[in-house]
Amino acid sequence: MTDFGARLAEIVGAGHVRAGADVSADYAHDESLGAEPVLPAFVVTPSSAAEVAEVLKAASAAGVPVTARGSGSGLSGAAVPRADGILVSFERMNRVLEIDTENHVAVVQSGVTLQELEERTAEAGLVYPVYPGELSASLGGNVATNAGGMRAVKYGVTRHHVLGLEAVLATGEVLRTGGKFVKASTGYDLTQLIIGSEGTLALVTEAILKLQPRTAHQATILAPFADLDSVVRAVPKVVGSGLGPLILEYIDAMTMGAITYTADLQLGIPDQVRDTAQAYLVVMLENRDTDRLDADVEAAGELLASLGAVDAYVLPGGSARKLIEAREKAFYTAKGAGADDVIDTVLPRAALPAFMARVTAIAQANETFVVGCGHAGDGNVHLAVFQKDPEKRATVLHGLFEAGMALGGAISGEHGIGHAKKKYFLDLEDPAKIELMRRIKSAFDPAGVLNPGVLFD
Amino acid sequence: MTDFGARLAEIVGAGHVRAGADVSADYAHDESLGAEPVLPAFVVTPSSAAEVAEVLKAASAAGVPVTARGSGSGLSGAAVPRADGILVSFERMNRVLEIDTENHVAVVQSGVTLQELEERTAEAGLVYPVYPGELSASLGGNVATNAGGMRAVKYGVTRHHVLGLEAVLATGEVLRTGGKFVKASTGYDLTQLIIGSEGTLALVTEAILKLQPRTAHQATILAPFADLDSVVRAVPKVVGSGLGPLILEYIDAMTMGAITYTADLQLGIPDQVRDTAQAYLVVMLENRDTDRLDADVEAAGELLASLGAVDAYVLPGGSARKLIEAREKAFYTAKGAGADDVIDTVLPRAALPAFMARVTAIAQANETFVVGCGHAGDGNVHLAVFQKDPEKRATVLHGLFEAGMALGGAISGEHGIGHAKKKYFLDLEDPAKIELMRRIKSAFDPAGVLNPGVLFD
C-alpha cells in the first residue's frame, strides 16, 4: 500500500481501506449500460462525516480523484470511479438517525436504502413518497441523481422531498444546509444545488427527508388502448381530471409482453383484447377512505373509456403489486433481453405523441429496435435501444436526445448524465449553461477532485 | 444625462430611461421596514430579455450596480437600488405569454402580477396555488425571494412551482433553464439556484410555472384556543390527520383584534369566547366534491375539539374570505399600528411552542412588544416588533433569529435577507456557507454588479 493508502488507513482505520487486488469488481461499475467499468485505486468505507472530511482534505491536497458510491444501482455511470482515484462507499453509513413524527421528517445517513426507509416510515404511519423503482438504492444516490420514479406525477421527485443535507466539500468543510422546514429565503439554496449534481460538488453524508401521512387505500386500473398515440393523448386529460393519480404509466405492448413474461404474471385480460392492444395505461389512485376510492375508480374508468381505452380493468391487489414491480424492473428485463442502452428523456407531457413519432422515425432510419414505457404523467419516457453497432447507436441516441430537446425536453428525467450521457450533454446543451456550471463546479471544488469526468470532460 | 445614461437610452429608448430629478420616490424603496430608501441614478424599463442583456453588458463593462424591481412589495429591501446604480423595473414586461392547458403550465414575463395570473388561470380552470398575500406582487419578485404564503402547507412555495426560467447573466448571456416538466437530472439545477437569490445572480425575465387543476370547493374553520401553546401543539396533529389542509394559520389574540378591527370584520364569535381566547387556528380545507368537503369539515371540527379548541366555527364564505384577506394584510396592519420591524423566522413546526416561549422571554427582557401570527403548518412565524430604540431593536432581532436557528430554523421563511436582515445573516450563519455562497455569486457575476450589498457586504 502506498503512502497515500497509509494516510487513508489512518483516517478510516486499516480495515476500511482496500487497494489493488483487494478491490472487488463490484466497485468498478453501477448498472449503467453505457459506462465502462473502472477499478479504483482505493475503496474507503468511512463511518462518519468527519472521516469523509479528512479523506477529502487528503484527496484535495494530493489531487486524487474521489467518487462517491451508494448502492451502485445508478444508471448514468456517475458511481464509476477513476483508476487513479478513491471510491468512497457509504455502505457503513447506513443508519436511519430519526423518524420525527411531529415534523414528518426522516433524518438518514446517505447509505440508507429505500427499502429500510420504507419499513421504518411504515411503522410510524408515514411514507417517503418518492418511489424510484430500485428499493436497494441508497438515499445518497437518490440525492445525487435527483431520483424520480412512478409516483412523481403526484408527489414530485427527490428534489421536492429533501429539506436539508449534511454535505462535505472537497476542501473538507462539513456543511449543514436547510432543515426540518419546507421553506426558506435565507441565501442561496445549497440543498437544491447539490441535489442532482452526481457527486461533482460535494459528498452527501446525511439527508433530512420530508415524509407524508401514509394513505391507507390504493387501487390500480389497467387500460389497454388500440394504439400508442391514444394512450399518450389521454395522459393530460387524466392529470387534468382532478383525480390526482398516484401513478400514471404507459407501457407499450412489446414491453408489457416482456415484463409480464419475465414476472410470470397473468393480468386476466382476454386474449382478443391483448392481441390488439398496442399500449397500456396504468393508473393508480389512493385515498384514506375506501368509499371515496371506489368512487374515484369508477370515475377514472369512465374517463378512460371516453378517452379511447378498449376497456379498464381494476387489478386485484396481488396482480397490481406484481405489475408495478414488473414495471419497476423493466430496465432489467430490457437488459436481459439484450438492450444496448436505456435512456430516460423528459418532455412536456403533451409533447409525448410528437416525440413518439420521432422515436419511430429515428429507429426506422437507423435499423434500430426501440421499445419502451414511461412515467407518462410527467413526460419521462424510458426507451430501450437495441443496436449493437456503437456508431449507429450513438447516432440514434444523439437523434433521440436532440428530438426531445427540440420539443422542450431534457436529456434525462431521473437517471442523470454521469459518464454515459456526457458526450450528448456537452454537445447538445447551451454552451453558456455548460460554462456557468463549470464555474459553479470550481466554486465548490477548486482542486477538481470530485468525480472528474462526470458531467464535464 | 451622462454618457452612460445616453448608452442606456440607446438600448431601451429615450422614453424608458429616467435619471436624476425624473426618478420617482417610489423607486427608492420596497415595503421593508428595515431598509433605508435610496434613489437610483437611473431607472430603466426594458421591454425584452435582449434589452435587459444589453443593459447588463453595459453595466458590467462600466462596473455600475444593477438592482431588479418587480412591484416593489418585497419585505427585505432587496429591491432598494444603489445611489450610483441602475434600477431595472419590469413594469413593461408584464405579459402572460401562455396558459398551456395540456401541460398545466403558465409562461409569464417577470412583471406579471399574481392578480393577473390568478384571473388568467381561473379562466382555464387551473390555479397557480402559491398565494403570497400581496396580489400586486410580481412573479419575478416572487422568484427572487422564493415567496411562500398561506397555502405552502399543502402546495409548497414558489420554488416548488417554478419549472424553468429565462434569466440574463451579468455578462449579458440569456439562459433558458428547465422547461415544461417537473423533473430533470441533466446537470446542475440553475432554476432552483436562481430562485431565492434576490437579484444577486441573474435577472429573471420569464418564468415557466406549474399549475394545478382548480379545486372547486373550500371551507374555512376558525378555532379559538385558551392559550397559544395549545394552538401550536395542535398543528402537527392537524397536519398528520391526512385531511390535507390548504391553510393552517395561527393568529394571536392581539393580532386577531387588530386585523378584524382594521377590516371591520365580524366573525360571529360570542363575546365570552372571544374575551378568553388567547390565540386562533384558521384551517381551510378544499375538495372537488362538496359531500367530501362537508365530511372533512366535520372531522376537522372533532379533531380540533379533541386538541383543546374552545369551539370550532365554520365561517360563511364572505367572512372566511375577509378573514383570509385581513390575515394577508396583517403586515400592513402591524405597520399601521406603528410596528418597527416585521420578521418571518422559519422553524421545524414542532419547535413552535419552544420558540414562542423564547419570543416572550426575549421581548420581556428587552421591554419590547412582540405580537404575531404565522403559517403554523410550515413553522413560519411572522412577528411584529414594536421597539423604537434601534439598538434595543437590533438586540431583540438578533435574539429572535438566534433562538430560531438554535431550534433548527432559519432567519427568513419567505421574506428574504436583502439589506434588512443582512447583518444578522452574516453574523449568525455558518461562515463556510457564506464563503461558498460568495464563490457561487462570483461564478455568476464576476464584476459584482448584481445587487451589491444584498446578502453580502
CSV table of C-alpha atoms in Angstrom, one decimal, chain B residues 107-308:
chain,number,residue,atom,x,y,z
B,107,VAL,CA,-45.3,31.1,-19.1
B,108,VAL,CA,-45.1,34.6,-17.8
B,109,GLN,CA,-42.9,37.6,-18.0
B,110,SER,CA,-41.4,38.7,-14.7
B,111,GLY,CA,-43.5,41.8,-14.3
B,112,VAL,CA,-46.8,39.8,-14.4
B,113,THR,CA,-48.7,40.2,-11.1
B,114,LEU,CA,-50.2,37.4,-9.0
B,115,GLN,CA,-53.6,39.1,-9.5
B,116,GLU,CA,-53.3,38.9,-13.3
B,117,LEU,CA,-52.1,35.3,-13.1
B,118,GLU,CA,-55.0,34.4,-10.8
B,119,GLU,CA,-57.5,35.8,-13.3
B,120,ARG,CA,-55.9,34.2,-16.3
B,121,THR,CA,-55.6,30.7,-14.8
B,122,ALA,CA,-59.1,30.8,-13.4
B,123,GLU,CA,-60.5,31.2,-16.9
B,124,ALA,CA,-58.8,27.9,-17.8
B,125,GLY,CA,-60.0,26.1,-14.7
B,126,LEU,CA,-56.4,26.0,-13.4
B,127,VAL,CA,-54.7,27.6,-10.5
B,128,TYR,CA,-51.1,28.8,-9.5
B,129,PRO,CA,-51.5,27.5,-5.9
B,130,VAL,CA,-48.8,29.7,-4.3
B,131,TYR,CA,-50.6,32.5,-2.6
B,132,PRO,CA,-48.2,35.0,-1.1
B,133,GLY,CA,-50.5,37.6,0.5
B,134,GLU,CA,-49.9,40.6,-1.8
B,135,LEU,CA,-51.7,40.1,-5.1
B,136,SER,CA,-50.0,43.1,-6.6
B,137,ALA,CA,-46.6,41.3,-6.3
B,138,SER,CA,-44.9,40.3,-9.5
B,139,LEU,CA,-43.9,36.8,-10.3
B,140,GLY,CA,-40.3,38.0,-10.9
B,141,GLY,CA,-40.2,39.3,-7.3
B,142,ASN,CA,-41.8,36.0,-6.1
B,143,VAL,CA,-39.0,34.1,-7.8
B,144,ALA,CA,-36.3,36.4,-6.4
B,145,THR,CA,-37.4,35.8,-2.8
B,146,ASN,CA,-38.9,32.3,-3.1
B,147,ALA,CA,-42.2,33.7,-1.9
B,148,GLY,CA,-44.4,31.5,0.2
B,149,GLY,CA,-47.8,32.4,1.7
B,150,MET,CA,-50.6,30.6,3.4
B,151,ARG,CA,-51.1,27.7,1.1
B,152,ALA,CA,-47.5,26.4,1.4
B,153,VAL,CA,-48.6,23.8,4.0
B,154,LYS,CA,-50.4,22.0,1.1
B,155,TYR,CA,-48.7,23.2,-2.1
B,156,GLY,CA,-45.2,24.3,-1.1
B,157,VAL,CA,-43.7,27.6,-2.1
B,158,THR,CA,-42.6,29.4,-5.3
B,159,ARG,CA,-39.6,27.0,-5.5
B,160,HIS,CA,-41.9,24.1,-5.9
B,161,HIS,CA,-43.9,25.6,-8.8
B,162,VAL,CA,-41.2,27.2,-11.0
B,163,LEU,CA,-40.3,24.7,-13.7
B,164,GLY,CA,-37.9,26.9,-15.6
B,165,LEU,CA,-36.7,30.4,-16.2
B,166,GLU,CA,-35.4,32.8,-18.8
B,167,ALA,CA,-32.6,34.7,-17.0
B,168,VAL,CA,-30.0,37.1,-18.0
B,169,LEU,CA,-26.5,36.9,-16.6
B,170,ALA,CA,-24.5,39.9,-15.6
B,171,THR,CA,-22.3,39.2,-18.6
B,172,GLY,CA,-25.3,39.5,-20.9
B,173,GLU,CA,-25.9,35.9,-21.7
B,174,VAL,CA,-29.6,34.9,-21.9
B,175,LEU,CA,-30.1,31.5,-20.4
B,176,ARG,CA,-33.2,29.2,-20.6
B,177,THR,CA,-33.3,26.8,-17.7
B,178,GLY,CA,-35.6,23.9,-17.0
B,179,GLY,CA,-38.8,23.5,-19.1
B,180,LYS,CA,-42.4,22.4,-19.0
B,181,PHE,CA,-41.6,19.3,-17.0
B,182,VAL,CA,-41.4,18.6,-13.2
B,183,LYS,CA,-38.2,16.5,-13.2
B,184,ALA,CA,-34.8,16.5,-14.7
B,185,SER,CA,-31.4,15.1,-13.9
B,186,THR,CA,-29.4,16.9,-16.6
B,187,GLY,CA,-26.6,19.0,-14.9
B,188,TYR,CA,-27.0,21.5,-12.0
B,189,ASP,CA,-30.4,22.9,-11.4
B,190,LEU,CA,-29.8,26.5,-12.3
B,191,THR,CA,-33.6,27.2,-11.9
B,192,GLN,CA,-33.5,26.3,-8.2
B,193,LEU,CA,-30.3,28.2,-7.6
B,194,ILE,CA,-31.6,31.5,-9.1
B,195,ILE,CA,-34.9,31.2,-7.1
B,196,GLY,CA,-34.4,33.0,-3.8
B,197,SER,CA,-31.2,34.7,-4.9
B,198,GLU,CA,-32.7,38.2,-4.5
B,199,GLY,CA,-31.4,39.6,-7.8
B,200,THR,CA,-27.7,38.8,-6.9
B,201,LEU,CA,-27.1,36.0,-9.5
B,202,ALA,CA,-29.2,36.9,-12.6
B,203,LEU,CA,-32.2,38.9,-13.7
B,204,VAL,CA,-35.2,36.8,-14.4
B,205,THR,CA,-37.2,37.8,-17.5
B,206,GLU,CA,-39.6,34.8,-17.8
B,207,ALA,CA,-40.8,32.0,-15.6
B,208,ILE,CA,-42.5,28.7,-16.5
B,209,LEU,CA,-44.9,28.0,-13.7
B,210,LYS,CA,-46.6,24.7,-12.8
B,211,LEU,CA,-50.4,25.0,-12.5
B,212,GLN,CA,-52.9,22.6,-10.8
B,213,PRO,CA,-56.5,21.8,-11.6
B,214,ARG,CA,-58.5,24.4,-9.6
B,215,THR,CA,-60.4,22.8,-6.8
B,216,ALA,CA,-64.0,23.9,-6.7
B,217,HIS,CA,-65.0,23.9,-3.1
B,218,GLN,CA,-63.4,25.3,0.0
B,219,ALA,CA,-64.4,25.7,3.7
B,220,THR,CA,-62.8,27.7,6.5
B,221,ILE,CA,-62.9,26.8,10.2
B,222,LEU,CA,-61.9,29.2,12.9
B,223,ALA,CA,-60.9,27.6,16.2
B,224,PRO,CA,-60.3,29.8,19.3
B,225,PHE,CA,-57.9,28.3,21.9
B,226,ALA,CA,-57.5,29.4,25.5
B,227,ASP,CA,-53.7,29.7,25.1
B,228,LEU,CA,-51.1,30.0,22.3
B,229,ASP,CA,-49.2,26.9,23.5
B,230,SER,CA,-52.3,24.7,22.8
B,231,VAL,CA,-52.6,26.2,19.3
B,232,VAL,CA,-49.0,25.4,18.3
B,233,ARG,CA,-49.2,22.0,19.8
B,234,ALA,CA,-52.3,21.2,17.8
B,235,VAL,CA,-50.5,22.0,14.5
B,236,PRO,CA,-48.6,18.7,13.9
B,237,LYS,CA,-51.7,16.7,14.7
B,238,VAL,CA,-53.8,18.6,12.1
B,239,VAL,CA,-51.1,18.1,9.5
B,240,GLY,CA,-50.8,14.4,10.4
B,241,SER,CA,-54.5,13.8,10.2
B,242,GLY,CA,-54.4,13.3,6.4
B,243,LEU,CA,-57.1,16.0,6.0
B,244,GLY,CA,-54.5,17.9,3.9
B,245,PRO,CA,-55.4,21.5,5.0
B,246,LEU,CA,-54.9,24.1,2.3
B,247,ILE,CA,-54.3,26.7,5.0
B,248,LEU,CA,-53.2,26.3,8.6
B,249,GLU,CA,-52.6,29.6,10.3
B,250,TYR,CA,-52.3,30.7,13.9
B,251,ILE,CA,-53.2,34.2,14.8
B,252,ASP,CA,-52.6,35.5,18.4
B,253,ALA,CA,-55.4,37.4,20.1
B,254,MET,CA,-53.7,40.8,19.8
B,255,THR,CA,-53.2,40.4,16.0
B,256,MET,CA,-56.7,39.0,15.5
B,257,GLY,CA,-58.1,42.0,17.3
B,258,ALA,CA,-56.1,44.4,15.2
B,259,ILE,CA,-56.8,42.8,11.8
B,260,THR,CA,-60.5,42.3,12.4
B,261,TYR,CA,-60.8,45.9,13.7
B,262,THR,CA,-58.9,47.3,10.7
B,263,ALA,CA,-61.0,45.2,8.3
B,264,ASP,CA,-64.3,46.0,10.2
B,265,LEU,CA,-64.9,42.2,10.2
B,266,GLN,CA,-67.5,40.5,12.5
B,267,LEU,CA,-66.7,36.8,12.9
B,268,GLY,CA,-69.8,36.0,15.0
B,269,ILE,CA,-67.8,34.6,17.9
B,270,PRO,CA,-69.6,35.0,21.3
B,271,ASP,CA,-68.1,37.8,23.4
B,272,GLN,CA,-67.3,35.4,26.2
B,273,VAL,CA,-65.3,33.1,23.9
B,274,ARG,CA,-63.5,36.0,22.3
B,275,ASP,CA,-62.6,37.5,25.6
B,276,THR,CA,-60.9,34.4,26.8
B,277,ALA,CA,-59.3,33.2,23.6
B,278,GLN,CA,-55.5,33.8,23.5
B,279,ALA,CA,-55.0,32.5,20.0
B,280,TYR,CA,-56.8,31.1,17.0
B,281,LEU,CA,-56.2,28.5,14.4
B,282,VAL,CA,-57.6,29.0,10.9
B,283,VAL,CA,-58.0,25.8,9.0
B,284,MET,CA,-59.1,25.9,5.3
B,285,LEU,CA,-60.0,22.7,3.5
B,286,GLU,CA,-60.7,22.1,-0.1
B,287,ASN,CA,-62.2,19.4,-2.2
B,288,ARG,CA,-63.6,18.9,-5.7
B,289,ASP,CA,-66.7,17.3,-4.1
B,290,THR,CA,-69.0,19.1,-1.6
B,291,ASP,CA,-70.0,15.9,0.2
B,292,ARG,CA,-66.4,15.0,0.8
B,293,LEU,CA,-65.7,18.6,1.9
B,294,ASP,CA,-68.6,18.5,4.4
B,295,ALA,CA,-67.3,15.2,5.9
B,296,ASP,CA,-63.8,16.6,6.1
B,297,VAL,CA,-65.0,19.8,7.9
B,298,GLU,CA,-66.9,17.7,10.4
B,299,ALA,CA,-63.8,15.5,11.0
B,300,ALA,CA,-61.6,18.6,11.4
B,301,GLY,CA,-64.1,20.1,13.9
B,302,GLU,CA,-63.9,17.0,16.0
B,303,LEU,CA,-60.2,16.8,15.8
B,304,LEU,CA,-59.8,20.5,16.8
B,305,ALA,CA,-62.1,20.0,19.8
B,306,SER,CA,-60.0,17.0,20.9
B,307,LEU,CA,-56.9,19.1,20.6
B,308,GLY,CA,-58.3,21.7,23.1
